[in-house]
Coordinates of N, CA, C and O and ligand atoms in Angstrom, one line a residue:
M16 N 0.8 -1.2 0.0 CA 0.0 0.0 0.0 C 0.9 1.2 0.0 O 2.0 1.2 0.5
L17 N 0.3 2.3 -0.5 CA 1.1 3.6 -0.6 C 0.3 4.7 0.1 O -0.9 4.8 -0.1
L18 N 1.1 5.4 0.9 CA 0.5 6.7 1.5 C 1.1 7.8 0.7 O 2.3 7.8 0.4
E19 N 0.3 8.8 0.3 CA 0.8 9.9 -0.5 C 0.5 11.2 0.2 O -0.5 11.4 0.7
I20 N 1.5 12.1 0.1 CA 1.4 13.4 0.6 C 1.8 14.4 -0.5 O 2.9 14.3 -1.0
D21 N 0.9 15.2 -0.8 CA 1.2 16.2 -1.9 C 1.4 17.6 -1.2 O 0.6 18.3 -0.8
G22 N 2.7 17.9 -1.2 CA 3.2 19.1 -0.5 C 2.6 20.4 -1.1 O 2.5 21.4 -0.4
W23 N 2.2 20.3 -2.4 CA 1.6 21.5 -3.0 C 0.3 21.9 -2.3 O -0.1 23.0 -2.2
K24 N -0.4 20.8 -1.8 CA -1.7 21.0 -1.2 C -1.6 21.2 0.3 O -2.5 21.7 0.9
V25 N -0.6 20.6 0.9 CA -0.5 20.7 2.4 C 0.6 21.6 2.9 O 1.0 21.5 4.1
G26 N 1.2 22.4 2.0 CA 2.1 23.4 2.4 C 3.5 23.0 2.7 O 4.3 23.6 3.4
L27 N 3.9 21.9 2.0 CA 5.3 21.5 2.1 C 6.0 22.0 0.8 O 6.2 21.3 -0.2
K28 N 6.4 23.3 0.9 CA 6.9 23.9 -0.3 C 7.9 25.1 0.1 O 7.8 25.5 1.3
F29 N 8.7 25.5 -0.8 CA 9.6 26.6 -0.5 C 9.9 27.3 -1.8 O 9.7 26.7 -2.9
S30 N 10.4 28.5 -1.7 CA 10.8 29.3 -2.9 C 12.3 29.5 -2.7 O 12.7 29.9 -1.6
A31 N 13.1 29.3 -3.8 CA 14.5 29.5 -3.6 C 15.1 29.8 -5.0 O 14.5 29.6 -6.0
S32 N 16.3 30.3 -5.0 CA 17.0 30.6 -6.2 C 18.3 29.7 -6.3 O 18.8 29.2 -5.3
H33 N 18.7 29.5 -7.5 CA 19.9 28.7 -7.8 C 20.4 29.0 -9.2 O 19.9 29.8 -9.9
F34 N 21.5 28.3 -9.5 CA 22.0 28.3 -10.9 C 22.6 26.9 -11.2 O 23.1 26.3 -10.3
I35 N 22.6 26.6 -12.4 CA 23.2 25.3 -12.8 C 24.2 25.6 -14.0 O 23.8 25.9 -15.1
P36 N 25.5 25.6 -13.6 CA 26.5 26.2 -14.5 C 26.5 25.7 -15.9 O 26.6 26.5 -16.9
S37 N 26.4 24.4 -16.2 CA 26.5 23.9 -17.5 C 25.3 24.1 -18.4 O 25.4 24.0 -19.6
H38 N 24.2 24.6 -17.9 CA 23.0 24.8 -18.6 C 22.9 26.1 -19.3 O 23.2 27.1 -18.7
Y39 N 22.5 26.2 -20.6 CA 22.5 27.4 -21.3 C 21.7 28.5 -20.7 O 22.0 29.7 -20.7
K40 N 20.5 28.1 -20.1 CA 19.6 29.1 -19.6 C 19.7 29.1 -18.0 O 19.7 30.2 -17.4
C41 N 19.8 27.9 -17.4 CA 19.8 27.8 -16.0 C 21.1 28.3 -15.3 O 21.2 28.3 -14.1
S42 N 22.1 28.6 -16.2 CA 23.4 29.1 -15.6 C 23.2 30.5 -15.1 O 24.0 31.0 -14.3
R43 N 22.1 31.1 -15.5 CA 21.8 32.5 -15.0 C 21.0 32.3 -13.6 O 20.2 31.4 -13.5
L44 N 21.3 33.2 -12.7 CA 20.7 33.2 -11.4 C 19.1 33.3 -11.6 O 18.7 34.3 -12.2
H45 N 18.4 32.4 -11.1 CA 16.9 32.4 -11.2 C 16.3 31.6 -10.1 O 17.0 31.0 -9.3
G46 N 15.0 31.6 -10.0 CA 14.4 30.9 -8.9 C 13.2 30.0 -9.3 O 12.7 30.1 -10.4
H47 N 12.7 29.2 -8.3 CA 11.6 28.4 -8.5 C 10.7 28.3 -7.2 O 11.2 28.6 -6.1
D48 N 9.5 28.0 -7.4 CA 8.7 27.5 -6.3 C 8.9 26.0 -6.3 O 8.6 25.3 -7.3
Y49 N 9.3 25.4 -5.2 CA 9.5 24.0 -5.1 C 8.4 23.4 -4.2 O 8.0 24.0 -3.2
G50 N 7.9 22.2 -4.6 CA 6.9 21.5 -3.9 C 7.5 20.1 -3.6 O 8.1 19.5 -4.5
I51 N 7.2 19.6 -2.4 CA 7.6 18.3 -2.0 C 6.5 17.3 -2.0 O 5.4 17.5 -1.4
R52 N 6.7 16.2 -2.7 CA 5.7 15.1 -2.6 C 6.3 13.9 -2.0 O 7.5 13.6 -2.3
L53 N 5.6 13.2 -1.2 CA 6.1 12.0 -0.5 C 5.2 10.8 -0.7 O 4.0 10.9 -0.8
R54 N 5.9 9.6 -0.8 CA 5.1 8.4 -0.8 C 5.7 7.5 0.2 O 7.0 7.3 0.3
I55 N 4.9 6.9 1.0 CA 5.4 5.9 2.0 C 4.8 4.6 1.7 O 3.6 4.4 1.5
L56 N 5.7 3.6 1.5 CA 5.3 2.3 1.0 C 5.4 1.3 2.2 O 6.3 1.3 2.9
G57 N 4.4 0.4 2.3 CA 4.4 -0.6 3.3 C 3.0 -1.2 3.4 O 2.1 -1.0 2.6
E58 N 2.8 -2.0 4.5 CA 1.5 -2.6 4.7 C 1.0 -2.1 6.1 O 1.7 -1.9 7.0
P59 N -0.3 -1.8 6.1 CA -0.9 -1.3 7.3 C -0.8 -2.3 8.5 O -0.8 -3.5 8.3
K60 N -0.6 -1.7 9.7 CA -0.6 -2.5 10.9 C -1.7 -1.9 11.7 O -1.8 -0.7 12.0
D61 N -2.6 -2.8 12.2 CA -3.9 -2.3 12.9 C -4.6 -1.2 12.0 O -4.9 -0.1 12.5
C62 N -4.6 -1.5 10.7 CA -5.4 -0.6 9.8 C -4.7 0.7 9.5 O -5.3 1.6 8.8
I63 N -3.5 0.9 10.0 CA -2.8 2.2 9.7 C -1.4 1.9 9.2 O -0.6 1.1 9.7
L64 N -1.1 2.5 8.0 CA 0.3 2.3 7.5 C 1.3 3.1 8.2 O 2.3 2.7 8.7
Y65 N 1.0 4.4 8.4 CA 1.9 5.3 9.1 C 1.2 6.6 9.4 O 0.5 7.2 8.6
D66 N 1.5 7.1 10.6 CA 0.9 8.4 11.0 C 2.0 9.5 10.5 O 3.0 9.6 11.0
F67 N 1.6 10.2 9.4 CA 2.6 11.0 8.8 C 2.9 12.4 9.4 O 3.6 13.2 8.8
V68 N 2.4 12.6 10.6 CA 2.6 13.9 11.2 C 4.1 14.2 11.4 O 4.5 15.3 11.0
E69 N 4.8 13.2 11.9 CA 6.2 13.4 12.1 C 7.0 13.7 10.8 O 7.9 14.6 10.8
V70 N 6.7 12.9 9.8 CA 7.5 13.1 8.6 C 7.1 14.5 7.9 O 8.0 15.1 7.4
K71 N 5.9 14.9 8.0 CA 5.5 16.2 7.5 C 6.3 17.3 8.3 O 6.7 18.3 7.6
K72 N 6.4 17.2 9.6 CA 7.1 18.2 10.4 C 8.5 18.3 9.9 O 9.1 19.4 9.8
E73 N 9.2 17.1 9.8 CA 10.6 17.1 9.4 C 10.8 17.7 8.0 O 11.7 18.5 7.8
V74 N 9.9 17.4 7.1 CA 10.0 17.9 5.7 C 9.8 19.5 5.8 O 10.5 20.2 5.1
R75 N 8.8 19.9 6.6 CA 8.6 21.3 6.7 C 9.8 22.0 7.3 O 10.1 23.1 6.8
N76 N 10.5 21.4 8.2 CA 11.7 22.0 8.8 C 12.7 22.3 7.7 O 13.4 23.3 7.6
I77 N 12.9 21.3 6.8 CA 13.9 21.4 5.7 C 13.5 22.5 4.8 O 14.2 23.4 4.4
C78 N 12.2 22.5 4.4 CA 11.6 23.6 3.6 C 11.9 25.0 4.2 O 12.3 25.9 3.4
E79 N 11.7 25.1 5.5 CA 11.9 26.4 6.1 C 13.4 26.8 6.1 O 13.7 28.0 5.9
E80 N 14.3 25.8 6.2 CA 15.7 26.1 6.1 C 16.1 26.7 4.7 O 17.0 27.5 4.5
L81 N 15.4 26.2 3.7 CA 15.7 26.6 2.3 C 14.9 27.8 1.7 O 15.3 28.4 0.7
D82 N 13.8 28.1 2.4 CA 12.9 29.1 1.9 C 13.5 30.5 1.8 O 14.1 31.0 2.7
H83 N 13.3 31.1 0.6 CA 13.7 32.4 0.3 C 15.3 32.6 0.5 O 15.8 33.6 1.0
K84 N 16.0 31.5 0.1 CA 17.4 31.5 0.1 C 18.0 31.3 -1.3 O 17.3 30.7 -2.1
L85 N 19.2 31.6 -1.4 CA 20.0 31.1 -2.6 C 20.6 29.8 -2.2 O 21.3 29.7 -1.2
L86 N 20.4 28.8 -3.0 CA 20.9 27.5 -2.6 C 22.3 27.3 -3.4 O 22.4 27.4 -4.6
I87 N 23.3 26.9 -2.6 CA 24.6 26.7 -3.1 C 25.0 25.3 -2.7 O 24.9 24.9 -1.5
P88 N 25.6 24.5 -3.6 CA 26.0 23.2 -3.3 C 27.3 23.2 -2.4 O 28.2 24.0 -2.6
Q89 N 27.3 22.3 -1.4 CA 28.4 22.2 -0.5 C 29.6 21.7 -1.3 O 30.8 22.2 -1.1
S90 N 29.4 20.8 -2.2 CA 30.5 20.2 -3.0 C 31.0 21.4 -3.9 O 30.2 22.2 -4.4
K91 N 32.3 21.4 -4.1 CA 32.8 22.5 -5.0 C 33.2 21.9 -6.4 O 34.0 22.5 -7.1
K92 N 32.5 20.8 -6.7 CA 32.8 20.2 -8.0 C 32.5 21.1 -9.2 O 33.2 21.1 -10.1
Y93 N 31.3 21.7 -9.1 CA 30.9 22.5 -10.2 C 30.9 24.0 -9.9 O 31.0 24.9 -10.8
I94 N 30.7 24.4 -8.7 CA 30.6 25.8 -8.3 C 31.5 26.0 -7.1 O 31.5 25.3 -6.1
K95 N 32.5 26.9 -7.3 CA 33.4 27.2 -6.2 C 32.8 28.2 -5.3 O 32.1 29.1 -5.7
H96 N 33.1 28.1 -4.0 CA 32.7 29.1 -3.1 C 33.6 29.1 -1.9 O 34.2 28.1 -1.5
H97 N 33.6 30.3 -1.3 CA 34.3 30.4 0.1 C 33.6 31.5 0.8 O 33.0 32.4 0.3
I98 N 33.7 31.4 2.2 CA 33.1 32.3 3.0 C 34.1 33.2 3.7 O 35.1 32.7 4.2
K99 N 33.9 34.5 3.7 CA 34.8 35.4 4.4 C 34.0 36.6 4.9 O 33.2 37.2 4.1
D100 N 34.2 37.0 6.1 CA 33.5 38.2 6.7 C 32.0 38.2 6.5 O 31.5 39.2 6.0
E101 N 31.3 37.1 6.7 CA 29.9 37.0 6.6 C 29.4 37.1 5.2 O 28.2 37.4 4.9
R102 N 30.3 37.0 4.2 CA 29.9 37.0 2.8 C 30.3 35.7 2.2 O 31.3 35.1 2.6
I103 N 29.6 35.3 1.2 CA 30.0 34.1 0.4 C 30.3 34.5 -1.0 O 29.6 35.2 -1.7
Y104 N 31.5 34.1 -1.4 CA 32.0 34.4 -2.7 C 31.8 33.1 -3.6 O 32.3 32.1 -3.3
V105 N 31.1 33.3 -4.7 CA 30.7 32.2 -5.5 C 31.2 32.4 -6.9 O 31.1 33.5 -7.5
S106 N 31.7 31.4 -7.5 CA 32.2 31.5 -8.9 C 32.1 30.2 -9.7 O 32.2 29.1 -9.1
F107 N 31.8 30.3 -11.0 CA 31.9 29.2 -11.9 C 32.1 29.9 -13.3 O 31.6 31.0 -13.6
G108 N 32.9 29.2 -14.1 CA 33.3 29.8 -15.4 C 33.8 31.2 -15.2 O 34.7 31.4 -14.4
D109 N 33.3 32.2 -16.0 CA 33.8 33.6 -15.8 C 32.8 34.4 -15.0 O 32.8 35.6 -15.0
K110 N 31.9 33.7 -14.2 CA 31.0 34.5 -13.4 C 31.4 34.5 -11.9 O 31.8 33.5 -11.4
H111 N 31.3 35.6 -11.3 CA 31.6 35.8 -9.9 C 30.5 36.6 -9.2 O 30.1 37.6 -9.7
Y112 N 30.2 36.1 -8.0 CA 29.1 36.7 -7.2 C 29.6 36.8 -5.8 O 30.4 36.0 -5.3
V113 N 29.0 37.8 -5.1 CA 29.2 37.9 -3.7 C 27.8 38.1 -3.1 O 27.0 39.0 -3.5
F114 N 27.5 37.3 -2.1 CA 26.2 37.4 -1.4 C 26.4 37.4 0.1 O 27.4 36.9 0.7
P115 N 25.4 38.1 0.8 CA 25.5 38.0 2.3 C 25.2 36.5 2.7 O 24.4 35.9 2.1
K116 N 26.0 36.1 3.6 CA 25.9 34.7 4.1 C 24.5 34.3 4.5 O 24.0 33.2 4.3
S117 N 23.8 35.3 5.1 CA 22.5 35.1 5.7 C 21.5 34.8 4.6 O 20.4 34.3 4.9
D118 N 21.8 35.1 3.3 CA 20.8 34.9 2.2 C 21.0 33.5 1.6 O 20.3 33.2 0.6
V119 N 22.0 32.8 2.1 CA 22.4 31.6 1.4 C 22.2 30.3 2.2 O 22.4 30.4 3.4
A120 N 21.8 29.3 1.6 CA 21.8 27.9 2.3 C 22.7 27.0 1.5 O 22.6 26.9 0.3
I121 N 23.7 26.6 2.2 CA 24.7 25.6 1.6 C 24.2 24.2 1.9 O 24.1 23.9 3.1
I122 N 24.0 23.4 0.9 CA 23.4 22.1 1.1 C 24.3 21.0 0.6 O 25.0 21.3 -0.4
P123 N 24.3 19.8 1.2 CA 25.2 18.8 0.8 C 24.8 18.1 -0.5 O 24.3 17.0 -0.5
V124 N 25.0 18.8 -1.6 CA 24.7 18.2 -2.9 C 25.8 18.6 -3.9 O 26.6 19.5 -3.5
N125 N 25.8 18.0 -5.0 CA 26.9 18.4 -6.0 C 26.4 19.6 -6.9 O 27.2 20.5 -7.3
L126 N 25.1 19.6 -7.2 CA 24.5 20.7 -7.9 C 23.0 20.9 -7.4 O 22.5 19.9 -6.9
V127 N 22.5 22.0 -7.5 CA 21.1 22.2 -6.9 C 20.1 21.9 -8.1 O 19.5 22.8 -8.7
T128 N 20.0 20.6 -8.4 CA 19.0 20.1 -9.3 C 17.9 19.5 -8.5 O 18.1 19.1 -7.4
A129 N 16.8 19.2 -9.2 CA 15.6 18.5 -8.5 C 16.1 17.1 -8.1 O 15.7 16.6 -7.0
E130 N 16.9 16.5 -8.9 CA 17.4 15.2 -8.6 C 18.2 15.2 -7.3 O 18.0 14.3 -6.5
E131 N 19.2 16.1 -7.2 CA 20.0 16.2 -6.1 C 19.2 16.6 -4.8 O 19.5 16.1 -3.7
L132 N 18.3 17.5 -5.0 CA 17.4 17.9 -3.9 C 16.6 16.7 -3.4 O 16.4 16.5 -2.2
A133 N 16.1 15.9 -4.3 CA 15.2 14.8 -3.9 C 16.1 13.8 -3.1 O 15.6 13.2 -2.1
R134 N 17.3 13.6 -3.5 CA 18.2 12.7 -2.8 C 18.5 13.3 -1.4 O 18.5 12.6 -0.4
Y135 N 18.8 14.6 -1.3 CA 19.0 15.3 -0.1 C 17.9 15.1 0.9 O 18.1 14.7 2.1
F136 N 16.7 15.4 0.5 CA 15.5 15.3 1.3 C 15.3 13.8 1.8 O 15.1 13.6 3.0
T137 N 15.5 12.9 0.9 CA 15.2 11.5 1.3 C 16.2 11.0 2.3 O 15.9 10.4 3.3
K138 N 17.5 11.3 2.1 CA 18.5 10.9 3.0 C 18.3 11.5 4.4 O 18.4 10.9 5.4
R139 N 18.0 12.8 4.4 CA 17.7 13.4 5.7 C 16.5 12.9 6.4 O 16.6 12.6 7.6
I140 N 15.5 12.6 5.7 CA 14.3 12.1 6.4 C 14.5 10.7 6.8 O 14.2 10.3 8.0
A141 N 15.2 9.9 6.0 CA 15.5 8.5 6.4 C 16.4 8.4 7.5 O 16.4 7.5 8.4
G142 N 17.3 9.4 7.6 CA 18.3 9.4 8.7 C 17.7 9.9 10.0 O 18.2 9.6 11.1
R143 N 16.7 10.8 10.0 CA 16.2 11.4 11.2 C 15.0 10.6 11.8 O 14.8 10.7 13.0
I144 N 14.2 10.0 10.9 CA 13.0 9.4 11.4 C 13.1 7.9 11.6 O 13.6 7.2 10.7
K145 N 12.6 7.4 12.7 CA 12.6 6.0 12.9 C 11.3 5.5 12.5 O 10.3 5.6 13.2
F146 N 11.2 4.9 11.3 CA 10.0 4.4 10.8 C 9.6 3.1 11.4 O 10.6 2.3 11.7
P147 N 8.4 2.8 11.6 CA 8.0 1.4 12.1 C 8.4 0.4 11.1 O 8.5 0.7 9.9
K148 N 8.4 -0.9 11.6 CA 8.9 -2.0 10.7 C 8.0 -2.2 9.5 O 8.4 -2.7 8.5
N149 N 6.7 -1.9 9.6 CA 5.8 -2.1 8.5 C 6.0 -1.1 7.3 O 5.4 -1.3 6.3
V150 N 6.8 -0.1 7.5 CA 7.1 0.9 6.5 C 8.3 0.3 5.7 O 9.4 0.1 6.3
K151 N 8.1 0.1 4.4 CA 9.2 -0.6 3.7 C 10.0 0.3 2.8 O 11.1 -0.1 2.3
G152 N 9.5 1.5 2.6 CA 10.3 2.4 1.8 C 9.7 3.8 1.8 O 8.5 3.9 2.0
I153 N 10.5 4.8 1.4 CA 9.9 6.1 1.2 C 10.5 6.7 -0.1 O 11.6 6.4 -0.5
E154 N 9.6 7.5 -0.7 CA 10.0 8.2 -1.9 C 9.7 9.6 -1.8 O 8.6 10.0 -1.3
I155 N 10.7 10.5 -2.1 CA 10.4 11.9 -2.0 C 10.7 12.5 -3.3 O 11.7 12.2 -4.0
C156 N 9.7 13.3 -3.8 CA 9.9 14.0 -5.1 C 10.0 15.5 -4.8 O 9.3 16.0 -4.0
V157 N 10.9 16.1 -5.5 CA 11.1 17.6 -5.4 C 10.7 18.1 -6.8 O 11.3 17.8 -7.8
D158 N 9.6 18.9 -6.8 CA 9.1 19.5 -8.0 C 9.7 20.9 -8.2 O 9.6 21.7 -7.2
E159 N 10.1 21.3 -9.4 CA 10.5 22.6 -9.7 C 9.3 23.2 -10.4 O 9.1 23.1 -11.6
G160 N 8.3 23.7 -9.6 CA 7.0 24.1 -10.1 C 6.2 22.9 -10.2 O 6.7 21.8 -10.3
P161 N 4.8 23.1 -10.2 CA 3.9 21.9 -10.2 C 4.1 21.2 -11.5 O 4.2 21.7 -12.6
G162 N 4.1 19.8 -11.4 CA 4.1 19.0 -12.6 C 5.4 18.5 -13.2 O 5.5 17.8 -14.1
Q163 N 6.5 19.0 -12.6 CA 7.8 18.5 -13.1 C 8.8 18.4 -11.9 O 9.0 19.4 -11.2
G164 N 9.3 17.3 -11.8 CA 10.3 17.1 -10.7 C 11.0 15.8 -10.7 O 10.8 15.0 -11.7
A165 N 11.8 15.5 -9.7 CA 12.6 14.3 -9.6 C 12.2 13.6 -8.3 O 12.0 14.2 -7.3
C166 N 12.2 12.2 -8.4 CA 11.8 11.4 -7.2 C 12.9 10.5 -6.9 O 13.6 9.9 -7.7
N167 N 13.1 10.3 -5.6 CA 14.2 9.4 -5.1 C 13.5 8.4 -4.1 O 12.9 8.9 -3.2
Y168 N 13.8 7.2 -4.3 CA 13.2 6.1 -3.4 C 14.3 5.5 -2.6 O 15.4 5.2 -3.1
I169 N 14.0 5.3 -1.3 CA 15.0 4.6 -0.4 C 14.2 3.5 0.3 O 13.2 3.7 0.9
P170 N 14.7 2.3 0.1 CA 14.1 1.2 0.8 C 14.4 1.2 2.3 O 15.5 1.7 2.7
L171 N 13.5 0.8 3.2 CA 13.7 0.8 4.6 C 13.5 -0.6 5.2 O 12.9 -1.4 4.5
G172 N 13.8 -0.8 6.4 CA 13.5 -2.0 7.1 C 14.1 -3.2 6.4 O 15.3 -3.2 6.1
D173 N 13.3 -4.3 6.2 CA 13.8 -5.5 5.7 C 14.4 -5.4 4.3 O 15.2 -6.2 3.9
E174 N 13.8 -4.4 3.5 CA 14.3 -4.3 2.1 C 15.6 -3.6 2.0 O 16.2 -3.6 0.9
K175 N 16.1 -3.1 3.1 CA 17.4 -2.4 3.1 C 18.6 -3.2 2.6 O 18.6 -4.4 2.9
Ligands
LIG5 ZN1 16.2 26.3 -12.1

């Protein structure tokens, strides 16, 4: 059985800006409204698969951390950055930016793509929440605007 939570409808969303260096258009600084969708896979125990209050709270916390921020990858594989005097210096190719550190969220991804964000959300949720044994896996999708996004599935419990 699957439990589904549509973050667009229950307020699991955030707005943020980013850039993707190799892309002809997305290499320019721009933003999206992001929505999170979750699926919890398993079999109900006593008629309930999972009480999703906790998972929603955890996802909401991550959304709040990212909301109205510029998202910068922690990995310096594609985008270089360093922090000095409460400012963050960001560069790739021949582009150089300086932002106040308070406007930026540095997240453990290689690039701020929907794919990498979906992996980040899933890992964090799977790491923080102790799911009951009847929950076999979780899938988290990060949409860049309604109707387009990337989903990442992590098996839990016996399927691990
Ligand atoms: Zn974008």
